[in-house]
XYZ file of N, CA, C and O in Angstrom:
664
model
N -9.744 43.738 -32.989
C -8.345 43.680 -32.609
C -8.096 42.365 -31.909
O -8.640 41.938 -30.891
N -7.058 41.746 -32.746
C -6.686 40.607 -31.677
C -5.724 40.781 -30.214
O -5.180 41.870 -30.032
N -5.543 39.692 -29.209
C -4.553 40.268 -28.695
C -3.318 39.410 -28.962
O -3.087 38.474 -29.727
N -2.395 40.281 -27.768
C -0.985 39.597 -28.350
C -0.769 38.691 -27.758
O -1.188 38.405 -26.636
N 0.097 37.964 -28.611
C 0.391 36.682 -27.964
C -0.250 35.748 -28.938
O -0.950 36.040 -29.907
N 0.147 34.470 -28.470
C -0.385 33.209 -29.150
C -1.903 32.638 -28.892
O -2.539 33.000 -27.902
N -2.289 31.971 -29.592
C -3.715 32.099 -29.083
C -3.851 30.671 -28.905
O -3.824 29.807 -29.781
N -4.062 30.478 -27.145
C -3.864 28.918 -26.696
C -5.811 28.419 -26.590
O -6.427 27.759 -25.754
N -6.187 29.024 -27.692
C -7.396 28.118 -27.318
C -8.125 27.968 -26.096
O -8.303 29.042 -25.521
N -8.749 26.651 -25.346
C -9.307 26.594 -24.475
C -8.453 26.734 -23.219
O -9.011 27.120 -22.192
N -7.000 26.422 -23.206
C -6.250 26.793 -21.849
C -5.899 28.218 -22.141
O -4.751 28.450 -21.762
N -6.380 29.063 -22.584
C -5.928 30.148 -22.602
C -6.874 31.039 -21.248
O -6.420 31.945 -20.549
N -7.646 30.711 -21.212
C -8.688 31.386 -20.008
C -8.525 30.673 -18.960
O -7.453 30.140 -18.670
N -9.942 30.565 -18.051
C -9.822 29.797 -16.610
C -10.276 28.547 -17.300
O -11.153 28.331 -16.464
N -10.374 27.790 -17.930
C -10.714 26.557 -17.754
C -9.345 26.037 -18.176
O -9.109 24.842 -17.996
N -8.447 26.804 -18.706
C -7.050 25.989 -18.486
C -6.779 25.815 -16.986
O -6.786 24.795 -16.297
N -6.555 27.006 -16.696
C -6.539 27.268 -15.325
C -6.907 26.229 -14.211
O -6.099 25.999 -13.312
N -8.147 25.587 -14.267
C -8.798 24.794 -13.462
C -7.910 23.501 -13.405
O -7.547 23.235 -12.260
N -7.471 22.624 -14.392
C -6.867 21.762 -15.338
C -5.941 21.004 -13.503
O -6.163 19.917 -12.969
N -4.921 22.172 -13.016
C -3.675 22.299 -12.013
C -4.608 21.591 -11.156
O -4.721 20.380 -10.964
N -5.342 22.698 -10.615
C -6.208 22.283 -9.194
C -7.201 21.112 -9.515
O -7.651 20.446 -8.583
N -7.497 20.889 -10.611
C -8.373 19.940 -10.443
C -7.399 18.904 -9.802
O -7.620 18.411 -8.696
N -6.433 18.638 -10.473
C -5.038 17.347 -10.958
C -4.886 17.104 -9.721
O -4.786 15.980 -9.227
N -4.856 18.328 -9.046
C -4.132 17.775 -7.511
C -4.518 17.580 -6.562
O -3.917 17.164 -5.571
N -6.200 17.993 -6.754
C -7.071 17.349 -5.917
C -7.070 15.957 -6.108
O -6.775 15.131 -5.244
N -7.505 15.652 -7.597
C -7.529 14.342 -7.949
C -6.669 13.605 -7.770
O -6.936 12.404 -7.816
N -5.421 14.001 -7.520
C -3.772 12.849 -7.275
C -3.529 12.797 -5.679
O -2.716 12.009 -5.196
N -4.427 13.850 -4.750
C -4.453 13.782 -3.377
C -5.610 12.579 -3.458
O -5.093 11.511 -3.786
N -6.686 12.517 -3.294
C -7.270 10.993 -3.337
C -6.668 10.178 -4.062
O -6.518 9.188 -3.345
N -6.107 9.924 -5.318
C -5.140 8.694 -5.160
C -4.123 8.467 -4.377
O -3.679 7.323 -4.281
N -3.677 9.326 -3.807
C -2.315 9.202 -2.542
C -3.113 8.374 -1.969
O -2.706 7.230 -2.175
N -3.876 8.389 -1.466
C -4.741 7.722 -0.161
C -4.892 6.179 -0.850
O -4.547 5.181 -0.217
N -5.435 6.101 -2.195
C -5.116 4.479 -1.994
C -4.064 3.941 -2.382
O -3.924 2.739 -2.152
N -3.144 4.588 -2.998
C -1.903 3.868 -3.549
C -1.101 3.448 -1.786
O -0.483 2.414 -1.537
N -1.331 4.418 -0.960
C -0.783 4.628 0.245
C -1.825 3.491 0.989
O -1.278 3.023 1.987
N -3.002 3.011 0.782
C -3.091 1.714 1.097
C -2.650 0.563 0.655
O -2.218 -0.251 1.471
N -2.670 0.272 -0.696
C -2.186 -0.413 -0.908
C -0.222 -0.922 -1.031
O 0.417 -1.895 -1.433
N 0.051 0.319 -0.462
C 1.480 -0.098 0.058
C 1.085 -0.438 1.415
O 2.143 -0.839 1.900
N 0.144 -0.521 2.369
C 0.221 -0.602 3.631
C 0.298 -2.210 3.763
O 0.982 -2.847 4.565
N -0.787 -2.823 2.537
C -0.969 -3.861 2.022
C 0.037 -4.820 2.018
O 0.154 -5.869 2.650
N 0.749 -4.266 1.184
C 1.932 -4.979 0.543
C 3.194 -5.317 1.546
O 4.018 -6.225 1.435
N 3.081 -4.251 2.613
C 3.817 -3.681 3.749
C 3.597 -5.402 5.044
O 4.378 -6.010 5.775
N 2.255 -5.537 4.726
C 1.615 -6.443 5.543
C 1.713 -7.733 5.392
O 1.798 -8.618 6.242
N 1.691 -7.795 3.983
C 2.133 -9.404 3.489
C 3.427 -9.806 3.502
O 3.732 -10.998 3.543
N 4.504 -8.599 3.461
C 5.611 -8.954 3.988
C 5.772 -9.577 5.058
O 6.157 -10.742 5.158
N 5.475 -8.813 5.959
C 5.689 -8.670 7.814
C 4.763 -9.422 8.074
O 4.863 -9.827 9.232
N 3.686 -9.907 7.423
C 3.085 -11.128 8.725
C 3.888 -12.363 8.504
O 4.112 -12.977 9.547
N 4.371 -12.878 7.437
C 5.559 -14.290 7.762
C 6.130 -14.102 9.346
O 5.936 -14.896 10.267
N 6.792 -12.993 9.399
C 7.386 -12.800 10.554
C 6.102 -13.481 12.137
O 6.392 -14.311 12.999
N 5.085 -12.901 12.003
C 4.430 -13.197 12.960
C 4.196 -14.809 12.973
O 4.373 -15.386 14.046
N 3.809 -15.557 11.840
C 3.409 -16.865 11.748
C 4.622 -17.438 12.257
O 4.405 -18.190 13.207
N 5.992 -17.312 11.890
C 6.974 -18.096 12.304
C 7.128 -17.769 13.790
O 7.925 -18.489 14.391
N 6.391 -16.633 14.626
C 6.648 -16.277 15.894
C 5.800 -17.254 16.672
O 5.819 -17.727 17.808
N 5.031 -17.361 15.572
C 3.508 -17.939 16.786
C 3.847 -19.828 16.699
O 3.562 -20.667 17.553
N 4.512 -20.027 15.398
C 4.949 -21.544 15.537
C 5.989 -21.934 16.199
O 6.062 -23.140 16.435
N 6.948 -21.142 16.624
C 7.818 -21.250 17.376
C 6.831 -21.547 18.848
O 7.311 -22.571 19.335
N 6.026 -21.216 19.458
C 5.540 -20.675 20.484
C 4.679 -22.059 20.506
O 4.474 -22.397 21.672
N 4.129 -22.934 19.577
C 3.600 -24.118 19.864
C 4.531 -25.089 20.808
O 5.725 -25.082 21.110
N 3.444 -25.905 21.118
C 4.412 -26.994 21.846
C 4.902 -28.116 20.862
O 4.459 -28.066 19.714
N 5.634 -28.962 21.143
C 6.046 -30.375 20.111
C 5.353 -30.926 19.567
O 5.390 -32.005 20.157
N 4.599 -31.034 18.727
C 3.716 -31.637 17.888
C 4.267 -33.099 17.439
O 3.838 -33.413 16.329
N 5.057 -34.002 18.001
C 5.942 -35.114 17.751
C 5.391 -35.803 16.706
O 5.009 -36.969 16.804
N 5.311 -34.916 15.364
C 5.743 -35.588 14.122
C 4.221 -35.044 13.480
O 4.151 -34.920 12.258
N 3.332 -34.808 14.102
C 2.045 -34.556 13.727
C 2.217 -33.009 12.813
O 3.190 -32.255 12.823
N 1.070 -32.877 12.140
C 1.467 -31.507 11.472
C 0.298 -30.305 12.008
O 0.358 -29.129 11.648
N -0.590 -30.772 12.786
C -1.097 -29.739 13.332
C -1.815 -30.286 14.453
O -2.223 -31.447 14.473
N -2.006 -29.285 15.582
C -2.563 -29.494 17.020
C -3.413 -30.535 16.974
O -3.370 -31.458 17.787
N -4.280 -30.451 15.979
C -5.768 -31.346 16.320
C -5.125 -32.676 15.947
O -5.377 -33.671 16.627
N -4.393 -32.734 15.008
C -3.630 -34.097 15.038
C -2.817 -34.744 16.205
O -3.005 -35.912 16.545
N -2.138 -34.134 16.648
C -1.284 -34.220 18.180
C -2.101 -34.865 18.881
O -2.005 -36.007 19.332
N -3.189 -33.864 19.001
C -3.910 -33.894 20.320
C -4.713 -35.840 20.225
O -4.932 -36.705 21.074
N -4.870 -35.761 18.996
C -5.797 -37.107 18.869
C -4.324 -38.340 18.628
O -4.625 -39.530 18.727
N -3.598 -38.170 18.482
C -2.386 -39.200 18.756
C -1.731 -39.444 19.947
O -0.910 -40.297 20.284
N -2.540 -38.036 20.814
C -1.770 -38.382 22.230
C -3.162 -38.829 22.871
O -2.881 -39.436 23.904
N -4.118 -38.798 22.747
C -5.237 -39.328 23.367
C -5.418 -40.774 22.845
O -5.837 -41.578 23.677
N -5.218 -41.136 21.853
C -5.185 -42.712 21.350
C -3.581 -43.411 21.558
O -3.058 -44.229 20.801
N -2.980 -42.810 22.836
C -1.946 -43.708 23.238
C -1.835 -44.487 23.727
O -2.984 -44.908 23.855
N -1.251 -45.082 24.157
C -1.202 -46.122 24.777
C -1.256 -45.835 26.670
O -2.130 -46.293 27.406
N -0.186 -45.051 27.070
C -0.140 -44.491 28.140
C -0.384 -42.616 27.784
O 0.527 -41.888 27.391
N -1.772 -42.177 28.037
C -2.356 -40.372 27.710
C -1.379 -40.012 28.998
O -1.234 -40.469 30.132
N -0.691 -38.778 28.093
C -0.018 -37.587 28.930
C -0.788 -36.571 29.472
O -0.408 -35.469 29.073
N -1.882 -36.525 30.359
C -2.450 -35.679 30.352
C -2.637 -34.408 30.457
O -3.609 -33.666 30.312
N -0.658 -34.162 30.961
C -0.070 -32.900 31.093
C -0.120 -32.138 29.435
O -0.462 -31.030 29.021
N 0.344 -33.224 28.887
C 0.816 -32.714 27.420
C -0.278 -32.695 26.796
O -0.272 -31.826 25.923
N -1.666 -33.549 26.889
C -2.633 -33.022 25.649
C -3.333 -31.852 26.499
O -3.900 -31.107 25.699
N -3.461 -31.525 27.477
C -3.909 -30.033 28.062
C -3.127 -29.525 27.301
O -3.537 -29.530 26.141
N -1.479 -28.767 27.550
C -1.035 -27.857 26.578
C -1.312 -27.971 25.230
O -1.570 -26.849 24.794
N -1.367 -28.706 24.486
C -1.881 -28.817 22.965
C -3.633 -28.627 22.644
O -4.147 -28.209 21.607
N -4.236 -29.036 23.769
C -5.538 -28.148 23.572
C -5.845 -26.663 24.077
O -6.913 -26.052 24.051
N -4.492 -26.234 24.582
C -4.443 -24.923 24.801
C -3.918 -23.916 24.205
O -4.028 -22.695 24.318
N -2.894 -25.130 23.070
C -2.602 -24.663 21.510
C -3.040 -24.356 20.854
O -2.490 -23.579 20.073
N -4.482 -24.780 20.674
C -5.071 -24.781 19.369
C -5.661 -23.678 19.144
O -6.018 -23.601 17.968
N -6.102 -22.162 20.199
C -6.160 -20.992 19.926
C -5.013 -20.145 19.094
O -5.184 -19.114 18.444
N -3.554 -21.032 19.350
C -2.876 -20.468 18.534
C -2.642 -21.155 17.172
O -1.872 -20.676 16.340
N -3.192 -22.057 17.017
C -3.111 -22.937 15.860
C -4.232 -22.376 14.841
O -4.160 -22.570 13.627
N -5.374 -21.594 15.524
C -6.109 -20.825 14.857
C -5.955 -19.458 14.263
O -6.762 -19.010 13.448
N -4.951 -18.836 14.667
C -4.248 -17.715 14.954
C -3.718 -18.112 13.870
O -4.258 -17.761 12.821
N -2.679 -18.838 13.830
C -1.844 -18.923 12.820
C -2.305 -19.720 11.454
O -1.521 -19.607 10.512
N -3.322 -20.403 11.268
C -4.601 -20.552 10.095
C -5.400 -19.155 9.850
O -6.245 -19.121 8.956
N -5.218 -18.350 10.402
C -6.131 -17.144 10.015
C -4.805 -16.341 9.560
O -5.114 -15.762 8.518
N -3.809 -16.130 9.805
C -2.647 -15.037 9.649
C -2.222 -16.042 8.113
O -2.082 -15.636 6.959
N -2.125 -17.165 8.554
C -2.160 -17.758 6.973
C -2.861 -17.619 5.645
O -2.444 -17.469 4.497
N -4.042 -17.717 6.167
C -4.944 -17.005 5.104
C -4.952 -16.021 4.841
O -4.790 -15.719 3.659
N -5.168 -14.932 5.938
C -4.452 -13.108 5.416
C -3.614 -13.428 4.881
O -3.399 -13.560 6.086
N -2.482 -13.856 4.048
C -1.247 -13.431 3.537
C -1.656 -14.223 2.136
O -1.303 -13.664 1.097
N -2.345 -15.433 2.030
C -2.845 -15.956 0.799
C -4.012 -14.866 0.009
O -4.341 -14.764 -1.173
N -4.341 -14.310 0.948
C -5.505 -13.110 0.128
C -5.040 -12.111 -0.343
O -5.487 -11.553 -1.345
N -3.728 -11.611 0.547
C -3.160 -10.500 0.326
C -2.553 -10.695 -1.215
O -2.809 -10.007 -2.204
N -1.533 -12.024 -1.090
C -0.684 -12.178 -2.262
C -2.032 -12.348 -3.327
O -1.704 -11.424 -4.071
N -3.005 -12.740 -3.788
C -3.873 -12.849 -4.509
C -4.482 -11.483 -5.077
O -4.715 -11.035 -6.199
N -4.600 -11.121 -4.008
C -4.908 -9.183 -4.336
C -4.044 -9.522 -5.371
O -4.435 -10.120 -6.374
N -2.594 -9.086 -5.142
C -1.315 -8.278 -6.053
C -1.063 -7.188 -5.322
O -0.829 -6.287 -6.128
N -0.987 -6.798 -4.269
C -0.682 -5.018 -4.006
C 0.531 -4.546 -4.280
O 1.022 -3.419 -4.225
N 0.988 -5.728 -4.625
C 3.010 -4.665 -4.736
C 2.696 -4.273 -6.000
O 2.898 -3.102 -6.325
N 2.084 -5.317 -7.022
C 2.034 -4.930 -8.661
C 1.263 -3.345 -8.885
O 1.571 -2.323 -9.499
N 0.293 -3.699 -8.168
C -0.476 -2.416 -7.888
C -0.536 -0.721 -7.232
O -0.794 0.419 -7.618
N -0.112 -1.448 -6.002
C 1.102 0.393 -5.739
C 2.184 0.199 -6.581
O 2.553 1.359 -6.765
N 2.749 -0.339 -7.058
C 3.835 0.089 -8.358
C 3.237 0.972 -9.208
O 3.587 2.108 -9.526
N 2.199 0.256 -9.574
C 1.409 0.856 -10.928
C 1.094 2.040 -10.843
O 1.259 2.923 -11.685
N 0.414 2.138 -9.353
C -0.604 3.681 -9.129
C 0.571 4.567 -8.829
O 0.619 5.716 -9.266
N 1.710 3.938 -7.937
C 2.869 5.163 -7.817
C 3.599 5.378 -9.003
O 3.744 6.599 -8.937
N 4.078 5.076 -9.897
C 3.998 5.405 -11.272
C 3.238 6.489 -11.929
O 3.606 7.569 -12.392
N 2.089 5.923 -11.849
C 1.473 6.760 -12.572
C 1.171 8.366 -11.681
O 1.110 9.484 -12.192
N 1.002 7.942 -10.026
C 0.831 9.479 -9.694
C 2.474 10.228 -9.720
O 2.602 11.240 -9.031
N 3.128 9.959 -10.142
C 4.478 10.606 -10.258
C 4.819 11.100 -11.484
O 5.673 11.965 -11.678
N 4.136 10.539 -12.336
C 4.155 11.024 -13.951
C 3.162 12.142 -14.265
O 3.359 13.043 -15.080
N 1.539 11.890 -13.154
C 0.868 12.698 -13.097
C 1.387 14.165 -12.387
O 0.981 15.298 -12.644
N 2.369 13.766 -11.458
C 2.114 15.341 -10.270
C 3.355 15.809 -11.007
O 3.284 17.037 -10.979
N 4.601 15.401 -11.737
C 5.434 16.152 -12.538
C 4.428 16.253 -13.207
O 3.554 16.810 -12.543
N 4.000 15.916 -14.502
C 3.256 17.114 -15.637
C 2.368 17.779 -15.234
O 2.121 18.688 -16.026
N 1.569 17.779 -14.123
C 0.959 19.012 -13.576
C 1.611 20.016 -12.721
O 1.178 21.130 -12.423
N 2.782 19.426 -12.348
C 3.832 20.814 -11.461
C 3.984 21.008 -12.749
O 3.241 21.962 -12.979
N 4.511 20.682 -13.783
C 4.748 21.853 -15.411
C 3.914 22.445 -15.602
O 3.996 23.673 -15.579
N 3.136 22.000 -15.783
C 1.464 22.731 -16.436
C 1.266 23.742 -15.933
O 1.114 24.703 -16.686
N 1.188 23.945 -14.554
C 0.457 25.046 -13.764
C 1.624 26.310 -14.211
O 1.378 27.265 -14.948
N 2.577 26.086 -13.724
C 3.705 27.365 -14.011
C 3.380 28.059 -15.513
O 3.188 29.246 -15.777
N 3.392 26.685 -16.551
C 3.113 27.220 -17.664
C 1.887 27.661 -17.680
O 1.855 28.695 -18.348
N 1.131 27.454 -17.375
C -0.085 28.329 -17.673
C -0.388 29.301 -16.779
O -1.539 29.727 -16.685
N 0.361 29.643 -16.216
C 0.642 31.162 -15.381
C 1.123 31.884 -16.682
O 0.600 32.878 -17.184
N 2.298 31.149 -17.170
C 3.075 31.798 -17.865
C 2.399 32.404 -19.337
O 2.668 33.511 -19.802
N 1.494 31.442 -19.924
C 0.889 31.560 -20.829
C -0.142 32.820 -20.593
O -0.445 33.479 -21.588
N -0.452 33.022 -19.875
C -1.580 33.645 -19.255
C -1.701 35.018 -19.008
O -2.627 35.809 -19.187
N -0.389 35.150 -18.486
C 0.469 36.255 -17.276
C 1.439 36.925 -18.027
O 1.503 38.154 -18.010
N 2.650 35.823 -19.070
C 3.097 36.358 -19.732
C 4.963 36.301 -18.342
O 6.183 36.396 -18.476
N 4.024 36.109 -17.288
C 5.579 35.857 -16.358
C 5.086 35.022 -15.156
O 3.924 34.854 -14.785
N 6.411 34.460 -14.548
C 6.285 33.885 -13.073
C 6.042 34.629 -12.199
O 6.404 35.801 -12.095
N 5.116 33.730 -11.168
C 5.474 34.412 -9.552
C 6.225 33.736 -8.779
O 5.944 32.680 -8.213
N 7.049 34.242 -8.744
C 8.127 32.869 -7.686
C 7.735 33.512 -6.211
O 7.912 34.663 -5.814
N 7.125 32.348 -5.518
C 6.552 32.818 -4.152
C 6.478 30.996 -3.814
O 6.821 30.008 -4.462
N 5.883 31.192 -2.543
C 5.898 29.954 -1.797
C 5.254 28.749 -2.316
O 5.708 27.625 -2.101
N 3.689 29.087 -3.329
C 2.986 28.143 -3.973
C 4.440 27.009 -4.780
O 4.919 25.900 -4.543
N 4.666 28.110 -5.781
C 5.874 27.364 -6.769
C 6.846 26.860 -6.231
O 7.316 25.886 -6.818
N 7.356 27.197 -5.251
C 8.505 26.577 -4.222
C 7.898 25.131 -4.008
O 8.386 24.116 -4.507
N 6.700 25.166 -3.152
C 6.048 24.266 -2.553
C 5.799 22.512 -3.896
O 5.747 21.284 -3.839
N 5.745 23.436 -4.708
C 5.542 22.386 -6.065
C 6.479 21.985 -6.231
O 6.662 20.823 -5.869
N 7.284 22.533 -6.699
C 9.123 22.007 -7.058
C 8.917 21.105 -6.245
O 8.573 19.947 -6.479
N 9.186 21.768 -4.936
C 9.419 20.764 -3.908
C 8.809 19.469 -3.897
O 9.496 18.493 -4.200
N 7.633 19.341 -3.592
C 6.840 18.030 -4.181
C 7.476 17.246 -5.075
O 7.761 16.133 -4.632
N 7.817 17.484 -6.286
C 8.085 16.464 -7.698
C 9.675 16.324 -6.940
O 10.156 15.203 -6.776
N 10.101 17.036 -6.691
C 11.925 16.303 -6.271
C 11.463 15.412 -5.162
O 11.969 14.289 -5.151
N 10.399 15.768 -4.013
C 10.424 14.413 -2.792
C 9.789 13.516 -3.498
O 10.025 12.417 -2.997
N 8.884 13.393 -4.697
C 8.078 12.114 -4.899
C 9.391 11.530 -5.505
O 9.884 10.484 -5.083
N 9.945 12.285 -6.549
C 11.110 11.411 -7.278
C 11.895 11.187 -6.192
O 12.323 10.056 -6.420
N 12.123 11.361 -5.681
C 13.367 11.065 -4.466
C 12.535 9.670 -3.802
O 13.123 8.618 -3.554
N 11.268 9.862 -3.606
C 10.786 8.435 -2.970
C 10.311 7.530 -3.895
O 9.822 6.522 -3.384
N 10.304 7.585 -5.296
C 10.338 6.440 -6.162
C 11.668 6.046 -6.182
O 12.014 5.073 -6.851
């Protein structure tokens, strides 16, 4: 005797079954790096902000383009300020500061992270809608009906906030 119903093959038992939970284990560890690499991307924005804070915060560099230059144009003067090359050798911790925040943002943009959380948030949003389908349906396939209870609520819910935050 067969039974009734359609005969779904291998999702017809528990290894369809598994298919949901695996998905969303697996799309919870990609949250975690797509969610770094927006932190990333987050960072290469917002450090400009800091570099232009910290150059503001130098002293006059009168025409020179960085401290160690200053400093050796005001020591080969004619009359040494000795007020002024102290502050410019007291610059140059921030002149390092701002060569290192420079380079973070050249590594960052080299990564790519915006191209990249694009990509991965994409794709986990295409992933967690067809697995919020899947699972219901294969209740349904299975069961033959829904359980509308908090699990399925909880799912809906999910795919409208991810779409809502793409």
């Amino acid at each position: 005797a067969s039974a009734a119903g359609p005969d779904w093959g291998l999702f017809e038992g528990r290894t369809g079954s598994l298919l949901h939970p695996a998905a969303m284990f697996s799309m919870a560890a990609f949250s975690i790096s797509t969610a770094l690499l927006g932190f990333q991307w987050r960072r290469q924005r917002t450090i400009g902000d800091e570099i232009s804070g910290l150059k503001k915060s130098l002293p006059d560099l009168k025409g020179s383009k960085t401290v160690r230059e200053a400093i050796v144009a005001a020591e080969s003067a004619e009359e040494v300020d000795v007020g002024y090359v102290s502050t410019l050798k007291g610059a140059l911790s921030l002149d390092a500061e701002i060569a290192e925040l420079t380079k973070e943002r050249k590594d960052l943009a080299s990564a790519g992270p915006r191209d990249k959380h694009f990509s991965q948030g994409s794709l986990l949003l295409f992933i967690g809608t067809a697995f919020a389908i899947e699972g219901p349906l294969n209740t349904y396939a299975r069961a033959g009906k829904l359980f509308p209870g908090p699990h399925l609520y909880a799912g809906a819910g999910l795919v409208v906030l991810s779409a809502l935050a793409a």
